[in-house]
Structures are given as structure tokens and as C-alpha cells.
Amino acid sequence: KNEVEQSPQNLTAQEGEFITINCSYSVGISALHWLQQHPGGGIVSLFMLSSGKKKHGRLIATINIQEKHSSLHITASHPRDSAVYICAAPNYGGSQGNLIFGKGTKLSVKP
Amino acid sequence: ETGVTQTPRHLVMGMTNKKSLKCEQHLGHNAMYWYKQSAKKPLELMFVYSLEERVENNSVPSRFSPECPNSSHLFLHLHTLQPEDSALYLCASSQDLGVRTQYFGPGTRLTVL
């Protein structure tokens, strides 16, 4: 079973700050997912990446397959970025759709 | 809107009730999932269906019974639940079981009294 660890658990930032959230996993994977969950509970998939870096607007995700580590960066953070950010990796031995989720990083961006 | 809808959005039930959660996806996907999110715990996969066939059952108690009548609909039938089953139940779908983005519904907030 893959173990997925995220840090930090909670993060408070001032508007405009550069944010980094980290994720590490124990078993080699083909792709890692980053998700965003807003206070109402709805989850949105942000990235699925298997190597290198992906960028979408102010969000950047990177992954280092050899080190089994991924980071999610938010540039010029804004209060609307406040949410829980979750990384997920395929469960070793399960299908690719069988994901193991981290506990999430709760981000609060103050104006 | 992700293209995945869930009803009801909120449900309160007693331990002896029988209820069902419904999920519908409008994306033409072939794989559907049920997840449970309890307070202060990570998302947990419950069931995976591919082309209406159950392919994963993550040691879920039999008081939870999934049903996938077609590739667009997924149900979770609930009976004789316990208060510790109170949680957010999320449905998701993906194109297939490969390395795919999953699209989540808004969830059903379940409270068991």
C-alpha cells in the first residue's frame, strides 16, 4: 500500500505570498494527482502529472519521480485560493483508479 | 460544474432506516467511484466500477451496497448504519481505469442519528 504524506497540515499566508505545499509517497507511481477542496466539500482536480512540471494560471505542480516527491506552488496568492489541497497517488497493487489520498493541507490566505 | 451530480446533498437518517445515494455523470465516462470522507481523515476509496462491473471493494461493510445499473449512474444503498458512518460521501468518474483525471460530484453530507 502506498503511503502519502503532505506538509504542512495547515498554512496561513498573506495575500500575494508565494505558497509551497509538499507531498511525498512511498511506492513508485505512474502519476500523481493534486486536488482542491473548498469549504462546501466540492473537489476539483488541479493536476495529474507523471514527470517534470505543469502550470495552470498561478498554480504550478512539480514532481521528482526518483525522490518520490511532488510540490504544489501558488504564486501571488489570493484569498480565493483558501481551500484544502490534497495530493493522491495510485494504491500499490490496485487499479490506477484506486487512489490513496494525503490528509490535505488547509490553506488560508488573508487579505 | 464538473459534470457529476449527486443527490441528495444532505441526508439525516436513523440507524434503522434504509436510504440510497444517487450519482449521475454526464461526461460519457466508463469508470465511477464512491469515496468516504470522515472528519479529520483522508478521503477513502470505497468502491470502483468500470463498465458497470465492480472492480474494487476496499473492505467496506455490507451495510453499504453499491449498484451501477449503467455507466452513467451509480447508487449507494444504505441500511442499518452506525453513527460513525456519518461523513461526506463523494462520487467521481473518469474516462476509464487508466491514469486519468477524476471528476468529483459535490458530495452528500450524511448524518446518522
mmCIF file of C-alpha atoms in Angstrom:
data_model
loop_
_atom_site.group_PDB
_atom_site.id
_atom_site.type_symbol
_atom_site.label_atom_id
_atom_site.label_comp_id
_atom_site.label_asym_id
_atom_site.label_seq_id
_atom_site.Cartn_x
_atom_site.Cartn_y
_atom_site.Cartn_z
ATOM 1 C CA LYS A 1 0.000 0.000 0.000
ATOM 2 C CA ASN A 2 1.288 3.427 -0.939
ATOM 3 C CA GLU A 3 1.776 5.897 1.889
ATOM 4 C CA VAL A 4 1.108 9.538 1.030
ATOM 5 C CA GLU A 5 2.330 12.297 3.327
ATOM 6 C CA GLN A 6 1.645 16.008 2.967
ATOM 7 C CA SER A 7 3.172 19.014 4.670
ATOM 8 C CA PRO A 8 2.344 21.354 6.168
ATOM 9 C CA GLN A 9 -1.060 20.359 7.559
ATOM 10 C CA ASN A 10 -2.090 23.988 7.965
ATOM 11 C CA LEU A 11 -0.764 27.078 6.257
ATOM 12 C CA THR A 12 -1.675 30.721 6.718
ATOM 13 C CA ALA A 13 -0.344 33.290 4.278
ATOM 14 C CA GLN A 14 -0.790 36.931 3.427
ATOM 15 C CA GLU A 15 -2.256 37.858 0.085
ATOM 16 C CA GLY A 16 0.457 37.974 -2.546
ATOM 17 C CA GLU A 17 2.770 35.458 -0.896
ATOM 18 C CA PHE A 18 4.312 32.503 -2.716
ATOM 19 C CA ILE A 19 2.932 29.222 -1.356
ATOM 20 C CA THR A 20 4.515 25.758 -1.423
ATOM 21 C CA ILE A 21 2.784 22.546 -0.378
ATOM 22 C CA ASN A 22 4.724 19.302 -0.338
ATOM 23 C CA CYS A 23 3.732 15.693 -0.944
ATOM 24 C CA SER A 24 5.804 12.527 -0.641
ATOM 25 C CA TYR A 25 4.859 8.945 -1.354
ATOM 26 C CA SER A 26 6.441 5.606 -0.568
ATOM 27 C CA VAL A 27 5.919 3.475 -3.679
ATOM 28 C CA GLY A 28 6.858 4.357 -7.235
ATOM 29 C CA ILE A 29 3.913 5.587 -9.257
ATOM 30 C CA SER A 30 2.951 6.450 -12.808
ATOM 31 C CA ALA A 31 1.216 9.717 -11.954
ATOM 32 C CA LEU A 32 0.331 11.894 -9.003
ATOM 33 C CA HIS A 33 -2.843 13.942 -8.570
ATOM 34 C CA TRP A 34 -3.345 17.326 -6.934
ATOM 35 C CA LEU A 35 -6.885 18.227 -5.883
ATOM 36 C CA GLN A 36 -8.541 21.268 -4.338
ATOM 37 C CA GLN A 37 -11.420 21.016 -1.880
ATOM 38 C CA HIS A 38 -13.421 24.116 -0.983
ATOM 39 C CA PRO A 39 -15.238 24.563 2.348
ATOM 40 C CA GLY A 40 -18.521 23.323 0.869
ATOM 41 C CA GLY A 41 -16.876 19.963 0.181
ATOM 42 C CA GLY A 42 -16.663 20.027 -3.615
ATOM 43 C CA ILE A 43 -13.410 18.675 -5.036
ATOM 44 C CA VAL A 44 -11.740 19.872 -8.209
ATOM 45 C CA SER A 45 -8.867 18.101 -9.887
ATOM 46 C CA LEU A 46 -5.994 20.549 -10.426
ATOM 47 C CA PHE A 47 -3.222 18.460 -11.928
ATOM 48 C CA MET A 48 -2.268 14.962 -12.873
ATOM 49 C CA LEU A 49 1.428 14.688 -13.573
ATOM 50 C CA SER A 50 3.936 11.947 -14.141
ATOM 51 C CA SER A 51 7.133 13.942 -14.685
ATOM 52 C CA GLY A 52 8.586 17.423 -14.658
ATOM 53 C CA LYS A 53 6.311 20.384 -14.205
ATOM 54 C CA LYS A 54 2.824 21.570 -15.128
ATOM 55 C CA LYS A 55 1.437 25.094 -14.909
ATOM 56 C CA HIS A 56 -2.108 26.369 -14.900
ATOM 57 C CA GLY A 57 -2.544 30.050 -14.238
ATOM 58 C CA ARG A 58 -0.925 30.832 -10.884
ATOM 59 C CA LEU A 59 -0.625 27.160 -9.959
ATOM 60 C CA ILE A 60 2.495 25.123 -10.648
ATOM 61 C CA ALA A 61 2.992 21.455 -9.842
ATOM 62 C CA THR A 62 6.320 19.664 -9.957
ATOM 63 C CA ILE A 63 7.269 16.071 -9.415
ATOM 64 C CA ASN A 64 10.560 14.254 -8.845
ATOM 65 C CA ILE A 65 9.957 10.596 -9.584
ATOM 66 C CA GLN A 66 13.333 9.440 -8.239
ATOM 67 C CA GLU A 67 12.812 11.190 -4.906
ATOM 68 C CA LYS A 68 9.090 10.271 -4.765
ATOM 69 C CA HIS A 69 8.190 13.878 -4.061
ATOM 70 C CA SER A 70 5.884 16.488 -5.526
ATOM 71 C CA SER A 71 5.225 20.138 -4.767
ATOM 72 C CA LEU A 72 2.305 22.439 -5.479
ATOM 73 C CA HIS A 73 3.157 26.136 -5.729
ATOM 74 C CA ILE A 74 0.791 29.075 -5.797
ATOM 75 C CA THR A 75 2.202 32.383 -6.987
ATOM 76 C CA ALA A 76 0.690 35.726 -5.943
ATOM 77 C CA SER A 77 -1.724 34.010 -3.561
ATOM 78 C CA HIS A 78 -5.241 35.397 -3.167
ATOM 79 C CA PRO A 79 -7.944 34.864 -0.517
ATOM 80 C CA ARG A 80 -9.968 32.848 -3.056
ATOM 81 C CA ASP A 81 -7.127 30.293 -3.016
ATOM 82 C CA SER A 82 -8.161 29.402 0.543
ATOM 83 C CA ALA A 83 -9.056 25.722 0.440
ATOM 84 C CA VAL A 84 -7.731 22.291 1.326
ATOM 85 C CA TYR A 85 -5.166 20.961 -1.134
ATOM 86 C CA ILE A 86 -4.872 17.202 -1.413
ATOM 87 C CA CYS A 87 -2.376 15.005 -3.208
ATOM 88 C CA ALA A 88 -3.180 11.446 -4.222
ATOM 89 C CA ALA A 89 -1.214 8.535 -5.650
ATOM 90 C CA PRO A 90 -2.238 5.169 -7.069
ATOM 91 C CA ASN A 91 -2.529 2.472 -4.432
ATOM 92 C CA TYR A 92 0.184 -0.103 -4.986
ATOM 93 C CA GLY A 93 -1.409 -3.310 -6.188
ATOM 94 C CA GLY A 94 -4.722 -1.679 -7.043
ATOM 95 C CA SER A 95 -6.018 -0.358 -10.316
ATOM 96 C CA GLN A 96 -4.821 3.046 -11.491
ATOM 97 C CA GLY A 97 -8.141 4.430 -10.348
ATOM 98 C CA ASN A 98 -7.572 3.192 -6.809
ATOM 99 C CA LEU A 99 -6.021 6.259 -5.199
ATOM 100 C CA ILE A 100 -4.525 6.826 -1.759
ATOM 101 C CA PHE A 101 -5.026 10.368 -0.526
ATOM 102 C CA GLY A 102 -2.939 12.568 1.725
ATOM 103 C CA LYS A 103 -4.557 14.213 4.733
ATOM 104 C CA GLY A 104 -4.601 17.537 2.948
ATOM 105 C CA THR A 105 -3.102 20.964 3.562
ATOM 106 C CA LYS A 106 -5.534 23.586 4.760
ATOM 107 C CA LEU A 107 -4.529 26.913 3.233
ATOM 108 C CA SER A 108 -5.868 30.217 4.471
ATOM 109 C CA VAL A 109 -4.869 33.364 2.595
ATOM 110 C CA LYS A 110 -5.538 36.603 4.476
ATOM 111 C CA PRO A 111 -6.222 39.878 2.641
ATOM 112 C CA GLU B 1 -19.897 22.281 -12.544
ATOM 113 C CA THR B 2 -17.843 19.131 -13.057
ATOM 114 C CA GLY B 3 -20.467 17.129 -14.944
ATOM 115 C CA VAL B 4 -21.067 14.850 -11.961
ATOM 116 C CA THR B 5 -24.207 15.354 -9.867
ATOM 117 C CA GLN B 6 -25.173 13.811 -6.561
ATOM 118 C CA THR B 7 -28.481 13.652 -4.711
ATOM 119 C CA PRO B 8 -29.416 14.310 -2.057
ATOM 120 C CA ARG B 9 -26.881 16.909 -0.939
ATOM 121 C CA HIS B 10 -27.782 16.390 2.718
ATOM 122 C CA LEU B 11 -29.306 13.360 4.424
ATOM 123 C CA VAL B 12 -30.197 12.641 8.020
ATOM 124 C CA MET B 13 -31.215 9.100 8.836
ATOM 125 C CA GLY B 14 -31.810 6.869 11.807
ATOM 126 C CA MET B 15 -29.888 3.661 12.384
ATOM 127 C CA THR B 16 -32.826 1.532 11.253
ATOM 128 C CA ASN B 17 -33.598 3.456 8.067
ATOM 129 C CA LYS B 18 -32.841 2.436 4.512
ATOM 130 C CA LYS B 19 -31.805 5.153 2.095
ATOM 131 C CA SER B 20 -29.958 5.491 -1.192
ATOM 132 C CA LEU B 21 -27.451 7.985 -2.542
ATOM 133 C CA LYS B 22 -27.501 8.699 -6.245
ATOM 134 C CA CYS B 23 -24.718 9.799 -8.566
ATOM 135 C CA GLU B 24 -25.019 10.680 -12.233
ATOM 136 C CA GLN B 25 -22.258 11.654 -14.638
ATOM 137 C CA HIS B 26 -22.830 13.453 -17.927
ATOM 138 C CA LEU B 27 -19.296 13.029 -19.253
ATOM 139 C CA GLY B 28 -19.520 9.725 -21.094
ATOM 140 C CA HIS B 29 -17.061 8.139 -18.684
ATOM 141 C CA ASN B 30 -16.684 4.411 -18.135
ATOM 142 C CA ALA B 31 -15.391 4.343 -14.548
ATOM 143 C CA MET B 32 -17.182 5.545 -11.410
ATOM 144 C CA TYR B 33 -16.128 5.682 -7.784
ATOM 145 C CA TRP B 34 -17.584 6.074 -4.293
ATOM 146 C CA TYR B 35 -15.451 7.785 -1.651
ATOM 147 C CA LYS B 36 -15.998 8.451 2.031
ATOM 148 C CA GLN B 37 -14.562 11.489 3.812
ATOM 149 C CA SER B 38 -14.877 11.449 7.585
ATOM 150 C CA ALA B 39 -13.993 14.415 9.756
ATOM 151 C CA LYS B 40 -10.250 14.868 10.102
ATOM 152 C CA LYS B 41 -9.479 11.790 7.976
ATOM 153 C CA PRO B 42 -8.243 11.494 4.391
ATOM 154 C CA LEU B 43 -10.537 10.554 1.562
ATOM 155 C CA GLU B 44 -11.075 6.800 1.458
ATOM 156 C CA LEU B 45 -11.970 4.846 -1.645
ATOM 157 C CA MET B 46 -14.987 2.595 -1.103
ATOM 158 C CA PHE B 47 -15.905 1.120 -4.474
ATOM 159 C CA VAL B 48 -14.779 1.289 -8.103
ATOM 160 C CA TYR B 49 -16.921 0.376 -11.085
ATOM 161 C CA SER B 50 -15.738 0.003 -14.660
ATOM 162 C CA LEU B 51 -18.286 -0.555 -17.421
ATOM 163 C CA GLU B 52 -20.904 -1.357 -14.763
ATOM 164 C CA GLU B 53 -18.752 -4.062 -13.179
ATOM 165 C CA ARG B 54 -17.370 -3.680 -9.663
ATOM 166 C CA VAL B 55 -13.592 -3.908 -9.773
ATOM 167 C CA GLU B 56 -12.615 -2.707 -6.298
ATOM 168 C CA ASN B 57 -14.206 -3.107 -2.890
ATOM 169 C CA ASN B 58 -11.987 -1.656 -0.211
ATOM 170 C CA SER B 59 -13.184 -3.789 2.705
ATOM 171 C CA VAL B 60 -16.390 -1.826 3.029
ATOM 172 C CA PRO B 61 -19.020 -3.193 5.480
ATOM 173 C CA SER B 62 -22.024 -4.880 3.886
ATOM 174 C CA ARG B 63 -24.367 -2.200 5.238
ATOM 175 C CA PHE B 64 -23.117 -0.199 2.240
ATOM 176 C CA SER B 65 -24.314 -1.729 -1.014
ATOM 177 C CA PRO B 66 -23.350 -0.177 -4.358
ATOM 178 C CA GLU B 67 -25.258 -0.528 -7.602
ATOM 179 C CA CYS B 68 -24.258 0.540 -11.101
ATOM 180 C CA PRO B 69 -27.172 -0.060 -13.490
ATOM 181 C CA ASN B 70 -25.412 1.677 -16.399
ATOM 182 C CA SER B 71 -22.228 3.627 -16.984
ATOM 183 C CA SER B 72 -23.888 6.971 -16.189
ATOM 184 C CA HIS B 73 -25.474 6.105 -12.853
ATOM 185 C CA LEU B 74 -24.126 4.881 -9.549
ATOM 186 C CA PHE B 75 -26.057 4.277 -6.355
ATOM 187 C CA LEU B 76 -25.026 3.614 -2.792
ATOM 188 C CA HIS B 77 -27.714 1.830 -0.803
ATOM 189 C CA LEU B 78 -27.532 2.331 2.932
ATOM 190 C CA HIS B 79 -29.111 0.197 5.644
ATOM 191 C CA THR B 80 -28.624 -0.266 9.362
ATOM 192 C CA LEU B 81 -25.918 2.387 9.509
ATOM 193 C CA GLN B 82 -23.997 3.404 12.606
ATOM 194 C CA PRO B 83 -23.348 6.955 13.863
ATOM 195 C CA GLU B 84 -19.665 6.550 12.866
ATOM 196 C CA ASP B 85 -20.824 6.259 9.249
ATOM 197 C CA SER B 86 -21.683 9.961 9.332
ATOM 198 C CA ALA B 87 -19.439 11.546 6.711
ATOM 199 C CA LEU B 88 -19.293 13.245 3.327
ATOM 200 C CA TYR B 89 -19.844 10.697 0.554
ATOM 201 C CA LEU B 90 -18.348 11.683 -2.767
ATOM 202 C CA CYS B 91 -18.864 10.204 -6.181
ATOM 203 C CA ALA B 92 -16.356 10.576 -9.008
ATOM 204 C CA SER B 93 -15.924 9.422 -12.568
ATOM 205 C CA SER B 94 -13.073 9.068 -15.036
ATOM 206 C CA GLN B 95 -12.741 8.148 -18.683
ATOM 207 C CA ASP B 96 -11.553 4.670 -17.739
ATOM 208 C CA LEU B 97 -9.429 2.937 -15.122
ATOM 209 C CA GLY B 98 -6.136 4.110 -16.557
ATOM 210 C CA VAL B 99 -4.124 7.042 -15.304
ATOM 211 C CA ARG B 100 -6.950 9.540 -15.632
ATOM 212 C CA THR B 101 -8.243 12.706 -14.056
ATOM 213 C CA GLN B 102 -11.186 12.007 -11.781
ATOM 214 C CA TYR B 103 -14.155 14.379 -11.776
ATOM 215 C CA PHE B 104 -15.930 14.681 -8.465
ATOM 216 C CA GLY B 105 -19.533 15.379 -7.572
ATOM 217 C CA PRO B 106 -20.445 17.852 -4.818
ATOM 218 C CA GLY B 107 -20.976 15.102 -2.256
ATOM 219 C CA THR B 108 -23.763 14.022 0.080
ATOM 220 C CA ARG B 109 -23.384 15.069 3.711
ATOM 221 C CA LEU B 110 -24.782 12.110 5.693
ATOM 222 C CA THR B 111 -25.675 12.229 9.364
ATOM 223 C CA VAL B 112 -26.687 9.020 11.121
ATOM 224 C CA LEU B 113 -28.542 9.546 14.378
#
